[in-house]
Coordinates of C-alpha atoms and ligand atoms in Angstrom, one line a residue:
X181 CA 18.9 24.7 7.3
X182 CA 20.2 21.1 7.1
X183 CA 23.6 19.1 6.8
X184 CA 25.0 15.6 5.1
X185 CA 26.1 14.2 8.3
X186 CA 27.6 10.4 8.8
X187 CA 25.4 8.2 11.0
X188 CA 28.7 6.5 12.5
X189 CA 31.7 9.2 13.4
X190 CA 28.7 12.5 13.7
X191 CA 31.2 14.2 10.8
X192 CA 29.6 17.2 8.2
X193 CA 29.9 16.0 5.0
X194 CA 30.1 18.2 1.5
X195 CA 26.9 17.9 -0.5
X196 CA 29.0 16.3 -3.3
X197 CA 29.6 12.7 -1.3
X198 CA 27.6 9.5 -0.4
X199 CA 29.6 8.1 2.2
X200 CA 32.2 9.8 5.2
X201 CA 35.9 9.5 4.6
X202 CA 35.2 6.9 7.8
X203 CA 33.3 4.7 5.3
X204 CA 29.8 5.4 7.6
X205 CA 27.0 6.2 5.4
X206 CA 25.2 9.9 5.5
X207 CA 22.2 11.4 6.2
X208 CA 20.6 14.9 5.5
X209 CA 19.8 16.4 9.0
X210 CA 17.9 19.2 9.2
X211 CA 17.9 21.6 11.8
X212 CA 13.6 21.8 12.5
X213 CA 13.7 24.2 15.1
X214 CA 14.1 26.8 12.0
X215 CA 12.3 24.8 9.5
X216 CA 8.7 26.9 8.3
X217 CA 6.3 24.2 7.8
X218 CA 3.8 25.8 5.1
X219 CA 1.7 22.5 4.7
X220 CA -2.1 21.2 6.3
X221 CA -2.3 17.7 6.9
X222 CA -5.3 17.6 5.4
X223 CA -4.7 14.9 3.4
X224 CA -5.1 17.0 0.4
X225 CA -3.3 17.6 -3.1
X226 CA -0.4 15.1 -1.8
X227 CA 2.5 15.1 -3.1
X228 CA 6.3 15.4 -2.7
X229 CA 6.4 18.6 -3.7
X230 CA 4.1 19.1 -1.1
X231 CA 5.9 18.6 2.0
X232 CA 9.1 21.0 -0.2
X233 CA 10.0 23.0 3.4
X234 CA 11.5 19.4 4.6
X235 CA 13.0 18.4 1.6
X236 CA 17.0 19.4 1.2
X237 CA 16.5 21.3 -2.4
X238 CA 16.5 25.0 -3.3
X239 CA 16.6 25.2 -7.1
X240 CA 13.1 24.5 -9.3
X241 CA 12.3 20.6 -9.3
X242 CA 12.5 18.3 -11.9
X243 CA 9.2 16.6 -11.7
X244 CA 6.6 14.2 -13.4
X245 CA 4.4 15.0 -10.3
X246 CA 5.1 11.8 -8.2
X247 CA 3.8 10.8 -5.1
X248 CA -0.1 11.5 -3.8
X249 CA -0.6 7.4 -4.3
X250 CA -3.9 5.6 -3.8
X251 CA -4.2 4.2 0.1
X252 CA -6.8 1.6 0.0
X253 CA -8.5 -0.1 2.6
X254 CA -9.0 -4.2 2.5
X255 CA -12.1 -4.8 5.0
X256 CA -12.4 -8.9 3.4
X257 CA -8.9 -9.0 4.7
X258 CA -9.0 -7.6 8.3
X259 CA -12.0 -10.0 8.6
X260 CA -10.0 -12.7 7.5
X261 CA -7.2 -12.0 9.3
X262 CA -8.8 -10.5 12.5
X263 CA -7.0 -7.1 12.3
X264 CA -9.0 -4.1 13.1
X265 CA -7.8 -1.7 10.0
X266 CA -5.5 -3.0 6.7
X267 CA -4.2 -0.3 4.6
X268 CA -2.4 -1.3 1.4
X269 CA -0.6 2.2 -0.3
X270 CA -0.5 1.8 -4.1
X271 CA 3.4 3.5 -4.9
X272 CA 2.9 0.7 -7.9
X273 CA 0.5 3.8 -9.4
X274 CA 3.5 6.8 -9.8
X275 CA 4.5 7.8 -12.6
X276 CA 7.4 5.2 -13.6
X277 CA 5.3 2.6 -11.6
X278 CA 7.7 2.3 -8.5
X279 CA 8.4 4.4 -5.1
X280 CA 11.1 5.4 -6.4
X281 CA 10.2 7.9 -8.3
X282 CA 9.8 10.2 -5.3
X283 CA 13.5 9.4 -4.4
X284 CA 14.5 10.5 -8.3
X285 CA 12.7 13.3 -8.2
X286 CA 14.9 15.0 -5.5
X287 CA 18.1 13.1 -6.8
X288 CA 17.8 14.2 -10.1
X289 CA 17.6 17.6 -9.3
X290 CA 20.5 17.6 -6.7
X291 CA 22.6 16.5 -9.8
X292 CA 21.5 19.1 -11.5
X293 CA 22.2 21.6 -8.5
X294 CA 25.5 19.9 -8.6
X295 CA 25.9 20.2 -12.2
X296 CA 26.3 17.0 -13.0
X297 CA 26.2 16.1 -17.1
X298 CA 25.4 12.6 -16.4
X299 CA 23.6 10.0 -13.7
X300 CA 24.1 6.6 -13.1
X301 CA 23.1 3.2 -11.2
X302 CA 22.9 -0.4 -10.5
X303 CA 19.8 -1.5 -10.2
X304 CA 17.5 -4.7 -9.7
X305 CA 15.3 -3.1 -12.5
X306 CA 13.0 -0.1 -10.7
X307 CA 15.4 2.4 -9.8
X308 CA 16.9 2.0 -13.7
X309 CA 13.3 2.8 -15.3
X310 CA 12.7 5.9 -12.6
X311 CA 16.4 6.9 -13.4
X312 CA 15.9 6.9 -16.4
X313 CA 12.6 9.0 -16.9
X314 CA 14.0 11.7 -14.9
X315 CA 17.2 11.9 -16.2
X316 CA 15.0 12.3 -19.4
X317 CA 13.1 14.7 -18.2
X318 CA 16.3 16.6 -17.0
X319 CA 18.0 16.3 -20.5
X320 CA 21.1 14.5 -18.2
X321 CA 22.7 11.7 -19.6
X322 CA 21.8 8.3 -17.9
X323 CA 23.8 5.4 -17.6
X324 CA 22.4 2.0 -16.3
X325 CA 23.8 -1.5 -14.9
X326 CA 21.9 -4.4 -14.8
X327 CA 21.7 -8.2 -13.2
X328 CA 22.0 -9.5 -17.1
X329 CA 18.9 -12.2 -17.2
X330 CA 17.6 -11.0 -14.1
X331 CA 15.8 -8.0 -14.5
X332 CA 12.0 -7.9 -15.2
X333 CA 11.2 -7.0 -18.9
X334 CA 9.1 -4.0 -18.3
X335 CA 11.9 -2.5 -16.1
X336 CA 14.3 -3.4 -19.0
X337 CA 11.8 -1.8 -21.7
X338 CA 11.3 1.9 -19.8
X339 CA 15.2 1.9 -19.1
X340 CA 15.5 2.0 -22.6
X341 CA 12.4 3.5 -24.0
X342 CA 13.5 7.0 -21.9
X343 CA 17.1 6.7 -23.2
X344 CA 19.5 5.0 -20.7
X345 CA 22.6 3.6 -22.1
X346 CA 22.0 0.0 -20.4
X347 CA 24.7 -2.1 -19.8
X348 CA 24.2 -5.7 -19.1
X349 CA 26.4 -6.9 -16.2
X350 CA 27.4 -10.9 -15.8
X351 CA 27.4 -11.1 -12.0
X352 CA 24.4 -9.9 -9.8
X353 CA 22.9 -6.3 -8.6
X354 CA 25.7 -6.3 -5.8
X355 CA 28.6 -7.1 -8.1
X356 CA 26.7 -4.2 -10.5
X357 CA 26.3 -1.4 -7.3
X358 CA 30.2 -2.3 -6.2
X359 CA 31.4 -1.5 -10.2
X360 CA 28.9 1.5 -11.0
X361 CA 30.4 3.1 -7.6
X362 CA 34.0 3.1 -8.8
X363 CA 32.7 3.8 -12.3
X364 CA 31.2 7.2 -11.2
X365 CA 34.0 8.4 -8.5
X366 CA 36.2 7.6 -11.5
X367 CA 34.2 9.5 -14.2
X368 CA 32.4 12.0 -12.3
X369 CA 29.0 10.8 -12.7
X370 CA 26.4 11.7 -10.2
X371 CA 25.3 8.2 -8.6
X372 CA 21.7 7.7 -7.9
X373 CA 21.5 4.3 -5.8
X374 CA 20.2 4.6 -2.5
X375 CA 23.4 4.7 -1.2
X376 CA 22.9 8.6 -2.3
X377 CA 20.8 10.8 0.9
X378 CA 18.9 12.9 -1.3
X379 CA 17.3 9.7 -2.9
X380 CA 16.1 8.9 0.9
X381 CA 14.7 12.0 1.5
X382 CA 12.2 12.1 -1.4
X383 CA 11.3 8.6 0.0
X384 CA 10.1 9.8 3.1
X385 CA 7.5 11.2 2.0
X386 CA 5.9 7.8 1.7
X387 CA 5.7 8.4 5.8
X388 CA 4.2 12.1 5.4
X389 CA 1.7 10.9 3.1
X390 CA 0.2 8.4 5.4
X391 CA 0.4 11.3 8.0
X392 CA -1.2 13.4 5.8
X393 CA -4.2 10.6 5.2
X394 CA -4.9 9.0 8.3
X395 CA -2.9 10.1 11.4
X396 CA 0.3 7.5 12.5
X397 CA -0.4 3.6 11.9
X398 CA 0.4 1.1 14.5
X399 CA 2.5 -0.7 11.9
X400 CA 4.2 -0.1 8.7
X401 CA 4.6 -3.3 6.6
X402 CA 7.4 -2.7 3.3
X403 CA 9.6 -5.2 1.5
X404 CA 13.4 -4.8 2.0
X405 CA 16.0 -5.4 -0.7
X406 CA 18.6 -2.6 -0.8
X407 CA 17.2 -1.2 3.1
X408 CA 16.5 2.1 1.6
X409 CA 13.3 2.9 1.6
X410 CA 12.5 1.5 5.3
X411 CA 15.2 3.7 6.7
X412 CA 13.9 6.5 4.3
X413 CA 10.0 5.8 5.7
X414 CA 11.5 5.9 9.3
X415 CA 13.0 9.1 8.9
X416 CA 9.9 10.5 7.9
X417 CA 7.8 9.7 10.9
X418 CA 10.8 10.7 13.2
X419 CA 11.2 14.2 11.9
X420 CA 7.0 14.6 12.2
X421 CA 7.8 13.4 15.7
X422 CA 10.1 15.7 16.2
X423 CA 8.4 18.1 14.9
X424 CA 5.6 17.4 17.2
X425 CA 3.0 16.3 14.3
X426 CA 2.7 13.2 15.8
X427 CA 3.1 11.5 19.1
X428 CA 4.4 8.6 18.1
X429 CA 5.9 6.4 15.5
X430 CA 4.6 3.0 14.0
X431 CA 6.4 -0.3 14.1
X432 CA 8.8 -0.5 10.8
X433 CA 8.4 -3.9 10.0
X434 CA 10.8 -5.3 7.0
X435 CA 10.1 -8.3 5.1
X436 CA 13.0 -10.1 3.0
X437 CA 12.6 -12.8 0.8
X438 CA 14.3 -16.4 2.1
X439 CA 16.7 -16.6 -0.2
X440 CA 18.0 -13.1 0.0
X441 CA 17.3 -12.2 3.2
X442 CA 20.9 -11.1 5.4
X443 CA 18.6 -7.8 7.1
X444 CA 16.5 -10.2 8.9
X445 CA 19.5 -12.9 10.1
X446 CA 21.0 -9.5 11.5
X447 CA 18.3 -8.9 13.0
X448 CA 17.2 -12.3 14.4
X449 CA 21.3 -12.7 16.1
X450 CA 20.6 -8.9 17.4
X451 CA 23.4 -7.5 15.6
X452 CA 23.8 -4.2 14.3
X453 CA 24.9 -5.1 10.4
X454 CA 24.9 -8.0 8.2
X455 CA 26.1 -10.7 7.0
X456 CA 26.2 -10.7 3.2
X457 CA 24.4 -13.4 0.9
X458 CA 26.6 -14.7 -1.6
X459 CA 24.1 -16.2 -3.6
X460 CA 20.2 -14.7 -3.3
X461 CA 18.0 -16.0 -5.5
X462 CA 14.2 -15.1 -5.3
X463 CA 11.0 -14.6 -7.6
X464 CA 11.0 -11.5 -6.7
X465 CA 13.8 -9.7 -8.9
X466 CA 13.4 -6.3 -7.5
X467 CA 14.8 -7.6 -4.0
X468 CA 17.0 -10.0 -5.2
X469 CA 19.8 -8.6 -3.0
X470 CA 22.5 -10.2 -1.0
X471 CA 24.7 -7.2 0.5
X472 CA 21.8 -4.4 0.9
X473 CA 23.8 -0.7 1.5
X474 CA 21.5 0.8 3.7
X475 CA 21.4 -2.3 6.1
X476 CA 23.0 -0.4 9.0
X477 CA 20.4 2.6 8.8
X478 CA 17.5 0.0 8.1
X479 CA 18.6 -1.8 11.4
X480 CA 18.8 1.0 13.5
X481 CA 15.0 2.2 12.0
X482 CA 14.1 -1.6 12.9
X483 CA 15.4 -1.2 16.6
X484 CA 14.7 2.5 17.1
X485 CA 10.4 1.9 16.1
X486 CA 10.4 -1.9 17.9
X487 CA 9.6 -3.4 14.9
X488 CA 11.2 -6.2 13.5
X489 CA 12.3 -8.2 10.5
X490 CA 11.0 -11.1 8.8
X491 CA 10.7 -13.9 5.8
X492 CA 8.7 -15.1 3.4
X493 CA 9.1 -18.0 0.4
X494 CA 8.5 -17.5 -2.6
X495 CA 5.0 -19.2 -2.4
X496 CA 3.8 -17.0 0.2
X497 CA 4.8 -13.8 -2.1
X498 CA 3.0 -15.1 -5.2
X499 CA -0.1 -16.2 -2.8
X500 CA 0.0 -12.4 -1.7
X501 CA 0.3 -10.8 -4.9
X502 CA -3.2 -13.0 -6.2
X503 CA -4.9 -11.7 -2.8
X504 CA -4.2 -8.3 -3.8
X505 CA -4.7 -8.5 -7.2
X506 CA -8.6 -10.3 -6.1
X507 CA -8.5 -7.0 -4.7
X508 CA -8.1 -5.0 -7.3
X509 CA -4.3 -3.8 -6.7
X510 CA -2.2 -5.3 -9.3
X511 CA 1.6 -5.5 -8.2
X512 CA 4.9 -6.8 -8.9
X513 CA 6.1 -10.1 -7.0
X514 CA 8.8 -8.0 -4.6
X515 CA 5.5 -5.5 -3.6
X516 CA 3.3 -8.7 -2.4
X517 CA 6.5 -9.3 -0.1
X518 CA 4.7 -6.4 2.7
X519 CA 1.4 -8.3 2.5
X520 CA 3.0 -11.8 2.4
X521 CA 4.4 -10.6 5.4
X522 CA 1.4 -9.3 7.5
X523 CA 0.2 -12.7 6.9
X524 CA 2.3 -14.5 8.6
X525 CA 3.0 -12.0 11.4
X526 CA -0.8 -12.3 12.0
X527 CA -1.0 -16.0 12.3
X528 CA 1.8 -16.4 15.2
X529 CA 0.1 -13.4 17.1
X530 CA 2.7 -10.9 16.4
X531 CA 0.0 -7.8 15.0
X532 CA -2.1 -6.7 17.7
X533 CA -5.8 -7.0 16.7
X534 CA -6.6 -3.7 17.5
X535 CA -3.6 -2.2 15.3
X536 CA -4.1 -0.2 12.0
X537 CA -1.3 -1.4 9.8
X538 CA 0.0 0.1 6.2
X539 CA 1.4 -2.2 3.7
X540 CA 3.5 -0.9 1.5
X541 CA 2.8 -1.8 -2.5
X542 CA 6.2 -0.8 -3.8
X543 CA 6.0 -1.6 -7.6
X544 CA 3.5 -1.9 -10.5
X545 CA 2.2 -5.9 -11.5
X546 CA 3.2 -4.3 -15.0
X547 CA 6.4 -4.8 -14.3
X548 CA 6.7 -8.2 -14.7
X549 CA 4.4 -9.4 -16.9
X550 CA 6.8 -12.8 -17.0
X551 CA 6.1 -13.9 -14.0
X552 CA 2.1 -13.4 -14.5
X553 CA 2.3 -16.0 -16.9
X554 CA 4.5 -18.3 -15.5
X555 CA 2.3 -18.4 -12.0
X556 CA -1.2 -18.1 -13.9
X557 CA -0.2 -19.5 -17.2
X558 CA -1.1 -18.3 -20.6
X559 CA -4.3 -17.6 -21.6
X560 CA -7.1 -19.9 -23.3
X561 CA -7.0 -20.1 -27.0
X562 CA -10.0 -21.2 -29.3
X563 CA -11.2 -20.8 -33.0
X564 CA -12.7 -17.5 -34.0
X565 CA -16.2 -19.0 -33.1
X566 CA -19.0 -18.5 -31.1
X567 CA -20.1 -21.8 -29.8
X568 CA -16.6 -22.5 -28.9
X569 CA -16.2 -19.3 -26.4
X570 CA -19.6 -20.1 -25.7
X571 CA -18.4 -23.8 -24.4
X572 CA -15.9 -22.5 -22.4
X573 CA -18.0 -19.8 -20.7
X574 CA -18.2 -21.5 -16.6
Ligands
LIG220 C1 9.3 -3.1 -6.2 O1 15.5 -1.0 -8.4 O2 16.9 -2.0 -5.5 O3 14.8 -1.8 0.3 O4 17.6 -1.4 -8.0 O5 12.0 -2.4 -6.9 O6 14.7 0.4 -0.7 O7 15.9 -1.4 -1.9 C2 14.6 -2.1 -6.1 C3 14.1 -2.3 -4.8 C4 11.0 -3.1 -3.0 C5 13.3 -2.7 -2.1 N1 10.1 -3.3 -3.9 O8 13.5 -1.4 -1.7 C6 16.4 -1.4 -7.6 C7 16.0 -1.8 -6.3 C8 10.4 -3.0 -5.2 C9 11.7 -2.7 -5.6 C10 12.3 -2.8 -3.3 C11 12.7 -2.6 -4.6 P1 14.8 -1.0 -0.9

């Protein structure tokens, strides 16, 4: 029914591997001339488990019931901006408070397909907390590396509330991803960055979903940090398209921050892979990336969709993240990156009016309840009175 094949040499893979012995990076391929679609799109009881006939697992999934997130409309915006339909989709509201919770799902029961005693990662913060919950959930053993001082708190605090053995690392997420994948070839540990296919395909349900809801968007608007989820998204609007669900496939548009942003130099010099970031350095943790792993598969969903790559400072994310939360979607800094984006991409004329766009929300403003308070400050403290509140009612 489907195959782990590498996107550069064309080789099969065993199920067991992330990348080809060529070093290329793999993707699950399925053949859909004999895949038995049994859902509507009727935008109905989403869910990942929904869409299970195009998702690479045969055993019983380990699941908190992920997915089916919130797609809300913001008419002040496409007033404001003079774009015809704005769609934000709320993955901040699954059950660990990221998208990646739909890629865990399916990862965390591959390992235990594989049967795998123990699951690990690098991570910026998000992938750790989903990691761990499911590994939980699974009764595997979970083993984390983090950024040391660079990880949100609440990230930190479900990593270890669900049981992870967290390991601070001094160096940043890409010197923690390079050491966790030795760690686990060495020690037989199941990896679950999004180096790993299976992760990707519970991603791409993000894509179904939106499917599911309102037909194909012009344009789909997502932060990039590690270039997984993009490529994950774009893979599930090809293999509708293939399919024949849909006739076409939206713009993947991928916004990076300045300072950690080598996906959108690639893709500004027209090349095919990047450049590494020594140094990034952002507000937003979560994408806080300098040598992202999927950057060759994000590229190609970039080229492939004609949608492009671009960058926002700091100052536009945390403007974003206000806008959305005056609209009553609280996310984390990294999420506010997709709208951040639209924003700019509107003003220089490059989002047709007409054009229905999706931004993608990626993480929970629960996350990282630091940064609330440094951006709004803390709040306003008074004697237990009531002609002080009262004088500081405006
Ligand atoms: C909120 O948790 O890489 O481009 O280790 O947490 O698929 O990496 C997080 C990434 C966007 C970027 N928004 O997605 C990790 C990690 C949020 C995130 C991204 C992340 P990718």
């Amino acid at each position: 029914m489907y195959s782990l094949v590498c996107i550069e040499c064309g080789k099969k893979n065993d199920e067991s591997r992330y990348t080809c012995e060529c070093g290329g990076l793999l993707e699950v391929r399925f053949n859909l001339n004999e895949v038995e679609i049994d859902f509507k799109l009727d935008g109905r009881e989403m869910r990942v488990w929904k869409y299970r006939s195009l998702l690479p697992i045969k055993s019983e999934p380990v699941t908190l019931k992920e997915g089916g997130t919130p797609l809300y409309r913001l008419e002040r915006l496409e007033k404001e901006l003079g774009i015809r339909r704005i769609y934000v989709k709320h993955e901040g509201l699954n059950p660990s408070g990221s998208f990646k919770d739909r890629g865990m799902t399916v990862g965390v029961t591959k390992a235990l397909e594989l049967r795998k005693r123990a699951v690990a990662c690098a991570s910026t913060g998000n992938t750790s907390a989903s990691m761990a919950m499911y590994a939980a959930k699974a009764g595997l053993k979970a083993y984390v590396l983090l950024p040391a001082g660079k990880v949100a708190l609440g990230k930190v605090a479900q990593a270890l509330m669900h049981g992870a053995d967290v390991i601070g690392i001094r160096g940043n997420f890409d010197d923690a991803l390079r050491i966790v994948r030795e760690v686990c070839e060495r020690a037989g540990i199941y990896l679950l960055n999004s180096v790993n296919p299976f992760r990707l395909e519970g991603q791409k349900t993000i894509a179904y979903e939106i499917v599911d809801e309102i037909g194909t968007p012009d344009a789909v608007i997502l932060p990039i940090g590690n270039a997984g989820n993009i490529s994950a998204i774009f893979k599930g609007f090809e293999e509708f398209r293939e399919i024949g669900l849909i006739d076409k496939i939206p713009r993947m548009i991928g916004i990076q921050a300045e300072g950690a942003s080598p996906v959108f130099r690639a893709f500004r010099e027209g090349r095919e892979d990047i450049i590494p970031f020594e140094n990034p350095e952002t507000i937003a943790t979560a994408i806080r990336i300098g040598n992202p792993v999927n950057a060759k598969k994000a590229l190609r969903a970039v080229y492939r969709s004609e949608g492009l790559v671009e960058v926002v400072s700091d100052q536009e994310i945390i403007s974003a993240q206000k806008i959305l939360a005056k609209n009553g979607i609280g996310v984390e800094p990294a999420s506010a990156a997709s709208l951040a984006g639209l924003i700019k991409l509107s003003r220089i004329g490059e989002i047709d009016r007409d054009a229905t766009v999706v931004c993608i929300a990626t993480g929970n403003l629960l996350k990282d309840p630091e940064t609330v308070i440094k951006v709004c400050g803390e709040p306003k403290m008074v004697e237990a009175n009531v002609e002080k509140v009262m004088a500081l009612l405006t």
